[in-house]
PDB file of C-alpha atoms in Angstrom:
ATOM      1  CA  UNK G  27      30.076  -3.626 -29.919  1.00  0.00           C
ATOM      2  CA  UNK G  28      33.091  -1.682 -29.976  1.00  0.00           C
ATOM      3  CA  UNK G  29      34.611   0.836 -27.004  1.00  0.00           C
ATOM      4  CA  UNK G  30      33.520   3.617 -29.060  1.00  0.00           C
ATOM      5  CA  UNK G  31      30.159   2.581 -29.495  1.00  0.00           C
ATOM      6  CA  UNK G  32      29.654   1.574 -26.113  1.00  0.00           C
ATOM      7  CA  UNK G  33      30.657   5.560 -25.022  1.00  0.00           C
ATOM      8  CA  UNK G  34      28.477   7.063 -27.611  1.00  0.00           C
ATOM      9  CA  UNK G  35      25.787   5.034 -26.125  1.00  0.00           C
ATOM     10  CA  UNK G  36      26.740   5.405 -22.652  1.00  0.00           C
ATOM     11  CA  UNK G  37      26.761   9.080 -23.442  1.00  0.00           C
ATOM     12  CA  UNK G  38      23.253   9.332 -25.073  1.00  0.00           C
ATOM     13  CA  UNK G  39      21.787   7.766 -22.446  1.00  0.00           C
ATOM     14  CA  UNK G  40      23.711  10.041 -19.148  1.00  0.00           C
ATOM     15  CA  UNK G  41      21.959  12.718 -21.593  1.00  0.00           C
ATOM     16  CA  UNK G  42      18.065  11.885 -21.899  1.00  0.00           C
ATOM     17  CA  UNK G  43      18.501   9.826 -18.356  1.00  0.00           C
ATOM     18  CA  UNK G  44      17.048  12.464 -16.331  1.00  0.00           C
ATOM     19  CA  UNK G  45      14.241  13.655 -18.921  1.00  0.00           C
ATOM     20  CA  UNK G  46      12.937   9.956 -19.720  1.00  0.00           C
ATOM     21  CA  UNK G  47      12.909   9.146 -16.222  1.00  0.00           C
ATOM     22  CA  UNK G  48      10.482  12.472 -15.550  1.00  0.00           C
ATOM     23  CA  UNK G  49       8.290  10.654 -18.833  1.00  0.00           C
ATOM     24  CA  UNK G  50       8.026   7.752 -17.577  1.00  0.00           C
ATOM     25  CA  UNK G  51       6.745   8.767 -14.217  1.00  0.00           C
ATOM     26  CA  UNK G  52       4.554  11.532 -15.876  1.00  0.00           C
ATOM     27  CA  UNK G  53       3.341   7.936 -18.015  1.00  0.00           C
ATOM     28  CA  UNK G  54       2.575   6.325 -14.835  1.00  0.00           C
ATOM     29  CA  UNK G  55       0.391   8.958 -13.240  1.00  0.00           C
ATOM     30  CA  UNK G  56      -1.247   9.657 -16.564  1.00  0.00           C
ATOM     31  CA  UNK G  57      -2.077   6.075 -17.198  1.00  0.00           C
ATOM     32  CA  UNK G  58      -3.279   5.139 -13.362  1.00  0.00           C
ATOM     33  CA  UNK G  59      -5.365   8.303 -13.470  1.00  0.00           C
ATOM     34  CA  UNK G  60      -7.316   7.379 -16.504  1.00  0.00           C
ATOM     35  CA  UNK G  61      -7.792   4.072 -14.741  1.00  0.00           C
ATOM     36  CA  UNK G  62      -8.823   4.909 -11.414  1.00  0.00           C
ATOM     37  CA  UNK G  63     -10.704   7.785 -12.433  1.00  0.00           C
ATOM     38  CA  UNK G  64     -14.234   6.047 -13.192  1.00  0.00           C
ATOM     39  CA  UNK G  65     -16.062   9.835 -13.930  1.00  0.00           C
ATOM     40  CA  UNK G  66     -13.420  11.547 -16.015  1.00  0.00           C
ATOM     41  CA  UNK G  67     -14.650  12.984 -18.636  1.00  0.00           C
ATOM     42  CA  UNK G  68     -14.509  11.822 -22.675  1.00  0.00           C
ATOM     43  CA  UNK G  69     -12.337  15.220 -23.402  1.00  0.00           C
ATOM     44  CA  UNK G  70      -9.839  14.582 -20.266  1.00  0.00           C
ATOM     45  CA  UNK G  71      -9.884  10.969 -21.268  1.00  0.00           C
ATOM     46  CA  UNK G  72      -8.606  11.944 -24.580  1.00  0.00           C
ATOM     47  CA  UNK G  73      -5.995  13.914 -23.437  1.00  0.00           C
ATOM     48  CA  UNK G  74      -4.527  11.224 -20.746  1.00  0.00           C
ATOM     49  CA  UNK G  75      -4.029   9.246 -23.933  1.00  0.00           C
ATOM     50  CA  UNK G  76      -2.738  11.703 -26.063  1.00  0.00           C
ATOM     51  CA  UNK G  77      -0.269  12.363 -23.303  1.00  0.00           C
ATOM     52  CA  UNK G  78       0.621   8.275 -22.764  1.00  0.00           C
ATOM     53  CA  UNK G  79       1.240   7.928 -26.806  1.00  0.00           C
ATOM     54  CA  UNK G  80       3.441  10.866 -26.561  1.00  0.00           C
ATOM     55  CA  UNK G  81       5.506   9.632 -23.997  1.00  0.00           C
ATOM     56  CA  UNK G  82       5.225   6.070 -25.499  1.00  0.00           C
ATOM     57  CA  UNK G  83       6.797   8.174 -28.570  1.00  0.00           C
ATOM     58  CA  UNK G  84       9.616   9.725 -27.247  1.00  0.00           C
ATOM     59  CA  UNK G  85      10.582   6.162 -25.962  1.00  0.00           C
ATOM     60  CA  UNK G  86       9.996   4.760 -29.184  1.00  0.00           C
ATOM     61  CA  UNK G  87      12.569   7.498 -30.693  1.00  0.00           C
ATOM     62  CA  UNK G  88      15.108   7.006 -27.402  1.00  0.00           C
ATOM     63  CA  UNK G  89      15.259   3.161 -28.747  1.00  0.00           C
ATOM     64  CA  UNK G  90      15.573   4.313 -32.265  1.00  0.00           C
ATOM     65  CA  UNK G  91      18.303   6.418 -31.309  1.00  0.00           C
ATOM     66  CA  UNK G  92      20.270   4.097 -29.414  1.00  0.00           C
ATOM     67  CA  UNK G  93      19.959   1.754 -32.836  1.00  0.00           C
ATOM     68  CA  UNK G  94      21.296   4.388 -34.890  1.00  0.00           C
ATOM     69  CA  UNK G  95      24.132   4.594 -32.732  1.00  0.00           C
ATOM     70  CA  UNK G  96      24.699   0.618 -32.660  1.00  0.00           C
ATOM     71  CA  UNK G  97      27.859  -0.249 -35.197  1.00  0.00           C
ATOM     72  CA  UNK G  98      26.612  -3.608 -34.901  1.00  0.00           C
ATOM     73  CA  UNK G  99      22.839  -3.249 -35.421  1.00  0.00           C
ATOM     74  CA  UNK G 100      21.944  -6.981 -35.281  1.00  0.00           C
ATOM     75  CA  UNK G 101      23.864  -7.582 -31.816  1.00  0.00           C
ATOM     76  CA  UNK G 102      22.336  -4.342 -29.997  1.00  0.00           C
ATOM     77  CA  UNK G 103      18.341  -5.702 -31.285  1.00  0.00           C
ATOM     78  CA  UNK G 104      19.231  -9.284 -29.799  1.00  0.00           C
ATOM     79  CA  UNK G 105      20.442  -7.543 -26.661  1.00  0.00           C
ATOM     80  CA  UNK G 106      18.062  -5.190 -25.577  1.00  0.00           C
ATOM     81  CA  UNK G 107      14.685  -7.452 -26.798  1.00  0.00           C
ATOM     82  CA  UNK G 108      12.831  -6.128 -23.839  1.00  0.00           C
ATOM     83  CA  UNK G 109      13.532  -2.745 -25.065  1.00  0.00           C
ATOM     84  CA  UNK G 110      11.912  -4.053 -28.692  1.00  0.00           C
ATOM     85  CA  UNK G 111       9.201  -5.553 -27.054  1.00  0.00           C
ATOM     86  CA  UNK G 112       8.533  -2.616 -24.720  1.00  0.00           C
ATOM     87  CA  UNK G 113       7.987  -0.359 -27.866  1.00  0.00           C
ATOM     88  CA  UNK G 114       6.405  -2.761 -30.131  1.00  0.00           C
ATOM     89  CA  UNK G 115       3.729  -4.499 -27.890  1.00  0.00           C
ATOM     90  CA  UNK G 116       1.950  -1.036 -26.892  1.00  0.00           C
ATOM     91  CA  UNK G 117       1.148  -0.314 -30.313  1.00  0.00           C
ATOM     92  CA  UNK G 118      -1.516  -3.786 -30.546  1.00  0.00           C
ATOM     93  CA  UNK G 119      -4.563  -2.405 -28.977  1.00  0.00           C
ATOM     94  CA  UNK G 120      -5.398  -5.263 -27.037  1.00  0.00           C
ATOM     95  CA  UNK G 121      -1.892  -5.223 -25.202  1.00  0.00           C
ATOM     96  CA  UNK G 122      -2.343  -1.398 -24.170  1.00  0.00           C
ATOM     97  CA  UNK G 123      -1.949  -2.203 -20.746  1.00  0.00           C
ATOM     98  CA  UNK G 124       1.345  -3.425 -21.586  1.00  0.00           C
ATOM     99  CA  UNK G 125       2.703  -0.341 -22.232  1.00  0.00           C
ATOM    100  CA  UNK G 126       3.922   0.210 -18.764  1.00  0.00           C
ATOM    101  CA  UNK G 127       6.369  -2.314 -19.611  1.00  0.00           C
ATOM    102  CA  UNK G 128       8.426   0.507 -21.015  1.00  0.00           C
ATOM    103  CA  UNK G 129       7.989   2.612 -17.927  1.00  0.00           C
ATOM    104  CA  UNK G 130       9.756  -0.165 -16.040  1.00  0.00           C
ATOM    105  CA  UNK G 131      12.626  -1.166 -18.402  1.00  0.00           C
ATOM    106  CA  UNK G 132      13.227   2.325 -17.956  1.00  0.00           C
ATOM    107  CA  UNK G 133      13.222   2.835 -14.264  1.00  0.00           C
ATOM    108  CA  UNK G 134      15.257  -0.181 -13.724  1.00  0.00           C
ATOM    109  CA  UNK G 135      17.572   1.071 -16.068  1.00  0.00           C
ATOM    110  CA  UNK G 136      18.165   4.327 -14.471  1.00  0.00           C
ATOM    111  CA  UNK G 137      18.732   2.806 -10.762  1.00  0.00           C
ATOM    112  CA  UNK G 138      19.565  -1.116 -11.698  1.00  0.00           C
ATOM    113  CA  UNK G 139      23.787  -0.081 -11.812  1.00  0.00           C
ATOM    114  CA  UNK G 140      22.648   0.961  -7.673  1.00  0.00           C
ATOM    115  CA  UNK G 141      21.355  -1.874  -6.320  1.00  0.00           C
ATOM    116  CA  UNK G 142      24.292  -3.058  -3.838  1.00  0.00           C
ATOM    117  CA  UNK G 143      24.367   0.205  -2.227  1.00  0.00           C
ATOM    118  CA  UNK G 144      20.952   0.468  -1.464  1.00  0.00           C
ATOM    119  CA  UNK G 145      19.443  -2.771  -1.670  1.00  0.00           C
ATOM    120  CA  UNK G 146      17.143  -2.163   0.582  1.00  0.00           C
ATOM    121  CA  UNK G 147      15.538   0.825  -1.038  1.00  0.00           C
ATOM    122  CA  UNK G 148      15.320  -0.713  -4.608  1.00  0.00           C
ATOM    123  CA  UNK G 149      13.778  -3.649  -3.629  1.00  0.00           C
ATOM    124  CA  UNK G 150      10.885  -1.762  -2.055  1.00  0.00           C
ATOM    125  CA  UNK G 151      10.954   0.395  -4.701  1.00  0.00           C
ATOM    126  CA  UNK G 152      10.911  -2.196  -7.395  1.00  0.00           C
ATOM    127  CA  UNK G 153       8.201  -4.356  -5.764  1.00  0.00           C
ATOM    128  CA  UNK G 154       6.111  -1.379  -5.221  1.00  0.00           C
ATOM    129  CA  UNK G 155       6.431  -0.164  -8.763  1.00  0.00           C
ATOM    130  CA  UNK G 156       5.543  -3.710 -10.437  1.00  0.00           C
ATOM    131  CA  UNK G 157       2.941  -4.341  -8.026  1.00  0.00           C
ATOM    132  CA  UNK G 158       1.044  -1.035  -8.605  1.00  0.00           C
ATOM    133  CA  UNK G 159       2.041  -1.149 -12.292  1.00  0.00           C
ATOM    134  CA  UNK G 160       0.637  -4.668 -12.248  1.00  0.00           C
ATOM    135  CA  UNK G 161      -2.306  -3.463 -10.386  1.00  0.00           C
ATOM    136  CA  UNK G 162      -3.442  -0.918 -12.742  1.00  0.00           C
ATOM    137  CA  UNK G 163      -2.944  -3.258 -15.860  1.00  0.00           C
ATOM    138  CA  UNK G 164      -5.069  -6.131 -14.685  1.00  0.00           C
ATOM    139  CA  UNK G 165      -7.896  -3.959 -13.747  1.00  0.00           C
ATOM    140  CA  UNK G 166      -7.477  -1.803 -17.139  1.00  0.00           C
ATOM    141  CA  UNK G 167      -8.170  -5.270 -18.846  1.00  0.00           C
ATOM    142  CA  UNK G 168     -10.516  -6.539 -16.138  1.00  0.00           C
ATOM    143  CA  UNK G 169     -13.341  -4.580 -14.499  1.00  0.00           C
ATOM    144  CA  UNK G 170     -15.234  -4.135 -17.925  1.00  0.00           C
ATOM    145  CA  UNK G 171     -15.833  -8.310 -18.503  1.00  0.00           C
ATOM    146  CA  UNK G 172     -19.496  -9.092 -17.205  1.00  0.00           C
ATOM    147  CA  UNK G 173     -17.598 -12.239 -15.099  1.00  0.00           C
ATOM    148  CA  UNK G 174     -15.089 -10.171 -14.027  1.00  0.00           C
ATOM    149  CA  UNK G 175     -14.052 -10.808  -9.868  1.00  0.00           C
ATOM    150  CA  UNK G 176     -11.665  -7.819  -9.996  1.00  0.00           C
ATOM    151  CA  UNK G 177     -13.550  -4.763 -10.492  1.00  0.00           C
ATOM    152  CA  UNK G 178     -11.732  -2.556  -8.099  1.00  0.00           C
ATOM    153  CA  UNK G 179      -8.221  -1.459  -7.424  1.00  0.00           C
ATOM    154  CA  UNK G 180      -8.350  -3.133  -3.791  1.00  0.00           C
ATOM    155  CA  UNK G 181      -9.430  -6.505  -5.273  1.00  0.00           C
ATOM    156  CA  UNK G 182      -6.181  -5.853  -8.075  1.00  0.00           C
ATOM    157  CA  UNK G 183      -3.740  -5.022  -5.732  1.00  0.00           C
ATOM    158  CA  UNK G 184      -4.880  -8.044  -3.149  1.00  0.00           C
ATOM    159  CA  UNK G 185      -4.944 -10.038  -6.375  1.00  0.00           C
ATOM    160  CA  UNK G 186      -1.362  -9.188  -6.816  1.00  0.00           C
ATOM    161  CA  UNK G 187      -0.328  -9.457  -3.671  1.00  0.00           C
ATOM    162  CA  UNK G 188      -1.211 -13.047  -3.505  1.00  0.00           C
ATOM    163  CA  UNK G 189      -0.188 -13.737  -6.605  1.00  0.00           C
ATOM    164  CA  UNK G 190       3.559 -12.072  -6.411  1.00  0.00           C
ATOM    165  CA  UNK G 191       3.680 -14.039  -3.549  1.00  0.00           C
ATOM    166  CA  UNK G 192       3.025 -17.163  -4.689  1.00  0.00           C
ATOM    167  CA  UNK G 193       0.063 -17.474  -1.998  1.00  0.00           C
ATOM    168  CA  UNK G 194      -2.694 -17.868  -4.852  1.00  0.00           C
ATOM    169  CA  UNK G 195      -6.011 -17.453  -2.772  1.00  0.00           C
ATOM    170  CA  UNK G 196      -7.984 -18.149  -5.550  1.00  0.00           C
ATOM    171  CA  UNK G 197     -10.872 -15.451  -4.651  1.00  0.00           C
ATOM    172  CA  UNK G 198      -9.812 -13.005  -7.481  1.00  0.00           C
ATOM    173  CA  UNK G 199      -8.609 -14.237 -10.988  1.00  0.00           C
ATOM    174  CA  UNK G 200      -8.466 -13.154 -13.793  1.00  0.00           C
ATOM    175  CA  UNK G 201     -10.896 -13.919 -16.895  1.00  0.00           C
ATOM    176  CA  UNK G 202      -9.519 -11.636 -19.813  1.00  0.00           C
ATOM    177  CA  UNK G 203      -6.703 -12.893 -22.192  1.00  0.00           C
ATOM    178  CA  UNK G 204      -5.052  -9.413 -21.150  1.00  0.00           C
ATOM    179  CA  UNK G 205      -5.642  -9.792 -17.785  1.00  0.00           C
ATOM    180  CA  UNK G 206      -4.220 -13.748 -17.578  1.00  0.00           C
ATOM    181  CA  UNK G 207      -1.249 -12.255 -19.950  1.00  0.00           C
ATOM    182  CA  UNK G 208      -0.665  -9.937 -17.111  1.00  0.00           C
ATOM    183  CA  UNK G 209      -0.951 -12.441 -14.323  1.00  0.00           C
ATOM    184  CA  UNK G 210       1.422 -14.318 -16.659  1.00  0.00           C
ATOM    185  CA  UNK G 211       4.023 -11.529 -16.850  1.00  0.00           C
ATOM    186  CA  UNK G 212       3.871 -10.822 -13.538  1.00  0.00           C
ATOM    187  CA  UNK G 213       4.201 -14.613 -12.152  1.00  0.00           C
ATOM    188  CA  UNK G 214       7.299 -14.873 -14.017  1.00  0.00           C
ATOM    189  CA  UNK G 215       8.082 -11.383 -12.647  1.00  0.00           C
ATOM    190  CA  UNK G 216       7.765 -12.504  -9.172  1.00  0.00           C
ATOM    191  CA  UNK G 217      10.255 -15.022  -9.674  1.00  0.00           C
ATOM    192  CA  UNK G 218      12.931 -13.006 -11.442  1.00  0.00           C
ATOM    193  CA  UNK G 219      12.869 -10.522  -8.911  1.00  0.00           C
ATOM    194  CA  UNK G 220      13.029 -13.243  -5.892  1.00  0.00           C
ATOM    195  CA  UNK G 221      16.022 -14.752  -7.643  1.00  0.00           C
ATOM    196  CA  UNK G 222      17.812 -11.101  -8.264  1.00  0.00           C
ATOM    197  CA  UNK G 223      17.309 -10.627  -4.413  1.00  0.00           C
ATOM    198  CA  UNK G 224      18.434 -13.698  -3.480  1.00  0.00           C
ATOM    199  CA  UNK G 225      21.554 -13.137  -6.263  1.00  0.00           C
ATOM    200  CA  UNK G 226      22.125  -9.531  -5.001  1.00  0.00           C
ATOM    201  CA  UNK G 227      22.073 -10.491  -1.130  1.00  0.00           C
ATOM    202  CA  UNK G 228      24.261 -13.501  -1.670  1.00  0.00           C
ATOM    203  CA  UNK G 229      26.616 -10.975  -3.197  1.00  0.00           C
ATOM    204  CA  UNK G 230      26.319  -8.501  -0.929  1.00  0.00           C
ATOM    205  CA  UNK G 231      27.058 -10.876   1.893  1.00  0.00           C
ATOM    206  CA  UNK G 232      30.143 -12.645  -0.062  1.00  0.00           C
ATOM    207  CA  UNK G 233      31.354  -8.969  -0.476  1.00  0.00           C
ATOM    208  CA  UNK G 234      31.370  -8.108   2.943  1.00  0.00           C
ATOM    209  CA  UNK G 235      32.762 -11.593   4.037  1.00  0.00           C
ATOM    210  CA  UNK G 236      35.539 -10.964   1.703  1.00  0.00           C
ATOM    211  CA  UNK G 237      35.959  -7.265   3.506  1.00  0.00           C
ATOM    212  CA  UNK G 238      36.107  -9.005   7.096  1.00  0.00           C
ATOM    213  CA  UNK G 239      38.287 -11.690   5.588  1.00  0.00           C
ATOM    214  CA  UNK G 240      40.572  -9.086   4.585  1.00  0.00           C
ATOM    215  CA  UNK G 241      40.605  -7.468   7.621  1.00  0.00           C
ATOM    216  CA  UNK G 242      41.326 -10.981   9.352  1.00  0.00           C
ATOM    217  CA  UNK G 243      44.193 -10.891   7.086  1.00  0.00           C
ATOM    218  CA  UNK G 244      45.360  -7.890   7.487  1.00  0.00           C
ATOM    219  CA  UNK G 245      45.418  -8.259  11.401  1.00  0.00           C
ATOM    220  CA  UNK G 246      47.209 -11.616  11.363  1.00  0.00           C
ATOM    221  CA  UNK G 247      50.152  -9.557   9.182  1.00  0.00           C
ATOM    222  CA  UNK G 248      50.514  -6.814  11.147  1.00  0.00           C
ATOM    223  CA  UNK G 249      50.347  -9.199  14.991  1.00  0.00           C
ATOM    224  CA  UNK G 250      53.223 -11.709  12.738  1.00  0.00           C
ATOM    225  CA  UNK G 251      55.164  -8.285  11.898  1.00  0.00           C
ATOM    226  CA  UNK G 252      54.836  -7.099  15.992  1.00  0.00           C
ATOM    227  CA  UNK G 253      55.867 -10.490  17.009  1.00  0.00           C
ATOM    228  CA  UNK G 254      59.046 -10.773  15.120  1.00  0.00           C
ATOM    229  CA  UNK G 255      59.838  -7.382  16.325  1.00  0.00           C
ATOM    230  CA  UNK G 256      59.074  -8.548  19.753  1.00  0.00           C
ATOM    231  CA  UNK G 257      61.618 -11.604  18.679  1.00  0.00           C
ATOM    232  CA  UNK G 258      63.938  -9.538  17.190  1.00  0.00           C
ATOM    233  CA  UNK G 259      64.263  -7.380  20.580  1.00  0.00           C
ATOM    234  CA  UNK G 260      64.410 -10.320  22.954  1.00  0.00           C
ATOM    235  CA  UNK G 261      67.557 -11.992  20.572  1.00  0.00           C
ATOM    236  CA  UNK G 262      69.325  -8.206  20.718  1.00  0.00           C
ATOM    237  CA  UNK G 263      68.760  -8.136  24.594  1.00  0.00           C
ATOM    238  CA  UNK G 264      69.699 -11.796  25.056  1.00  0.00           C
ATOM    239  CA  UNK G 265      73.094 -11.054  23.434  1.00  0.00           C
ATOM    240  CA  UNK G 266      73.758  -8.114  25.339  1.00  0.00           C
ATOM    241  CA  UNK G 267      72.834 -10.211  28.769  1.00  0.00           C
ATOM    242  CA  UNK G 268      75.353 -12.794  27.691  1.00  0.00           C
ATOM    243  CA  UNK G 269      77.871  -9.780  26.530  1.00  0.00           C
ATOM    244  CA  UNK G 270      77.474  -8.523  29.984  1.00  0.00           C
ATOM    245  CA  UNK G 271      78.528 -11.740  31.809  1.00  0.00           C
ATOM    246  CA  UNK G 272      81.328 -12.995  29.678  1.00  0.00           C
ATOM    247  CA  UNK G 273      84.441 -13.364  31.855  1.00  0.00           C
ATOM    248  CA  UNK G 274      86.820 -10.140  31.222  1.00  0.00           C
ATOM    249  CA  UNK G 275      84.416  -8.270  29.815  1.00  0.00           C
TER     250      UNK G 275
END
């Protein structure tokens, strides 16, 4: 990709960040309401989906956008496959629930370039977000299956919490092909984001032992520059000792 298309891309996207980002949290409400919400209504039903396939839309359009930009079509679809998937996978019935996958390539997209400076914040953030996300999906697919052992949101999100974890009670599992997809996606999930943690606070701490190690460094100049001052003073006042007790002088 050349330097032009990368700034035509970079530009598009510094355009519809803010907007998208609004979507996909609009998505998110939309599609945990029509979730949690056991007694809405057929005709408020209806339009919680109407607006979740409108949002999926404009995402579907940001991607073909960004494509349309791409000189090199074939290298910008081999590097953003999420992004594919994200817009593709939705449109299956059966993988619905995996249309917050888009809502989450998003996010991290928007605050990703940030995560040094406030690590802190997106990891919180980012384990929240994939835990609720994860939450909602696997009771979406769930709670209708007569052998279903997650039928509310507190078994989901204690079923995720032990399963992010690694912990793996056992109690709750799931017994849908969505739902073990889910508890697929999110296993590997849970790994990916303990190894960008791990990666980002290794960094973090290399960075700032590089900072201290410059300061070491820095110190050790300026004390070597003060002490052949120091040196420097001692020779000139040495001479002018000895100049001061030279016979006839």
């Amino acid at each position: 990709m050349s330097e032009t298309d990368e700034r035509r891309l970079a530009h598009w996207e510094r355009r519809v960040e803010w907007p998208l980002t609004g979507l996909a949290v609009l998505f998110l409400v939309a599609y945990a309401w029509q979730v949690l919400d056991d007694r809405a209504t057929p005709g408020l039903h209806g339009a919680l989906e109407v607006v979740l396939w409108f949002v999926w839309l404009v995402f579907a359009v940001d991607y073909l956008v960004r494509l349309v930009i791409a000189v090199d079509k074939r290298r910008f679809v081999t590097t953003h496959l999420f992004d594919l998937l994200a817009v593709l996978l939705p449109v299956v019935r059966q993988l619905r629930v995996l249309r917050l996958l888009t809502v989450l390539k998003l996010l991290n997209r928007r605050y990703a370039g940030r995560v040094r400076q406030r690590i802190g914040v997106y990891v919180a953030a980012v384990t929240t977000l994939v835990g609720l996300c994860a939450s909602l999906a696997v009771l979406d697919a769930e709670r209708r299956h007569p052998d279903a052992s997650i039928t509310t949101f507190g078994d989901a999100a204690w079923w995720v919490l032990t399963t992010i974890t690694t912990v793996g009670y056992g109690d709750r599992y799931p017994v849908t092909w969505e739902g073990r997809l889910v508890a697929a996606l999110l296993m590997v999930g849970g790994i990916a984001l303990i190894g960008v943690v791990t990666g980002t606070i290794a960094s973090w701490i290399v960075e700032r032992l590089s900072g201290v190690e410059g300061s070491v460094t820095e110190a050790e100049q300026a004390t070597a520059a003060e002490l052949r001052q120091v040196r420097a003073e001692l020779a000139a006042l040495r001479e002018e000792l000895r100049a001061e007790h030279r016979p006839g002088v």
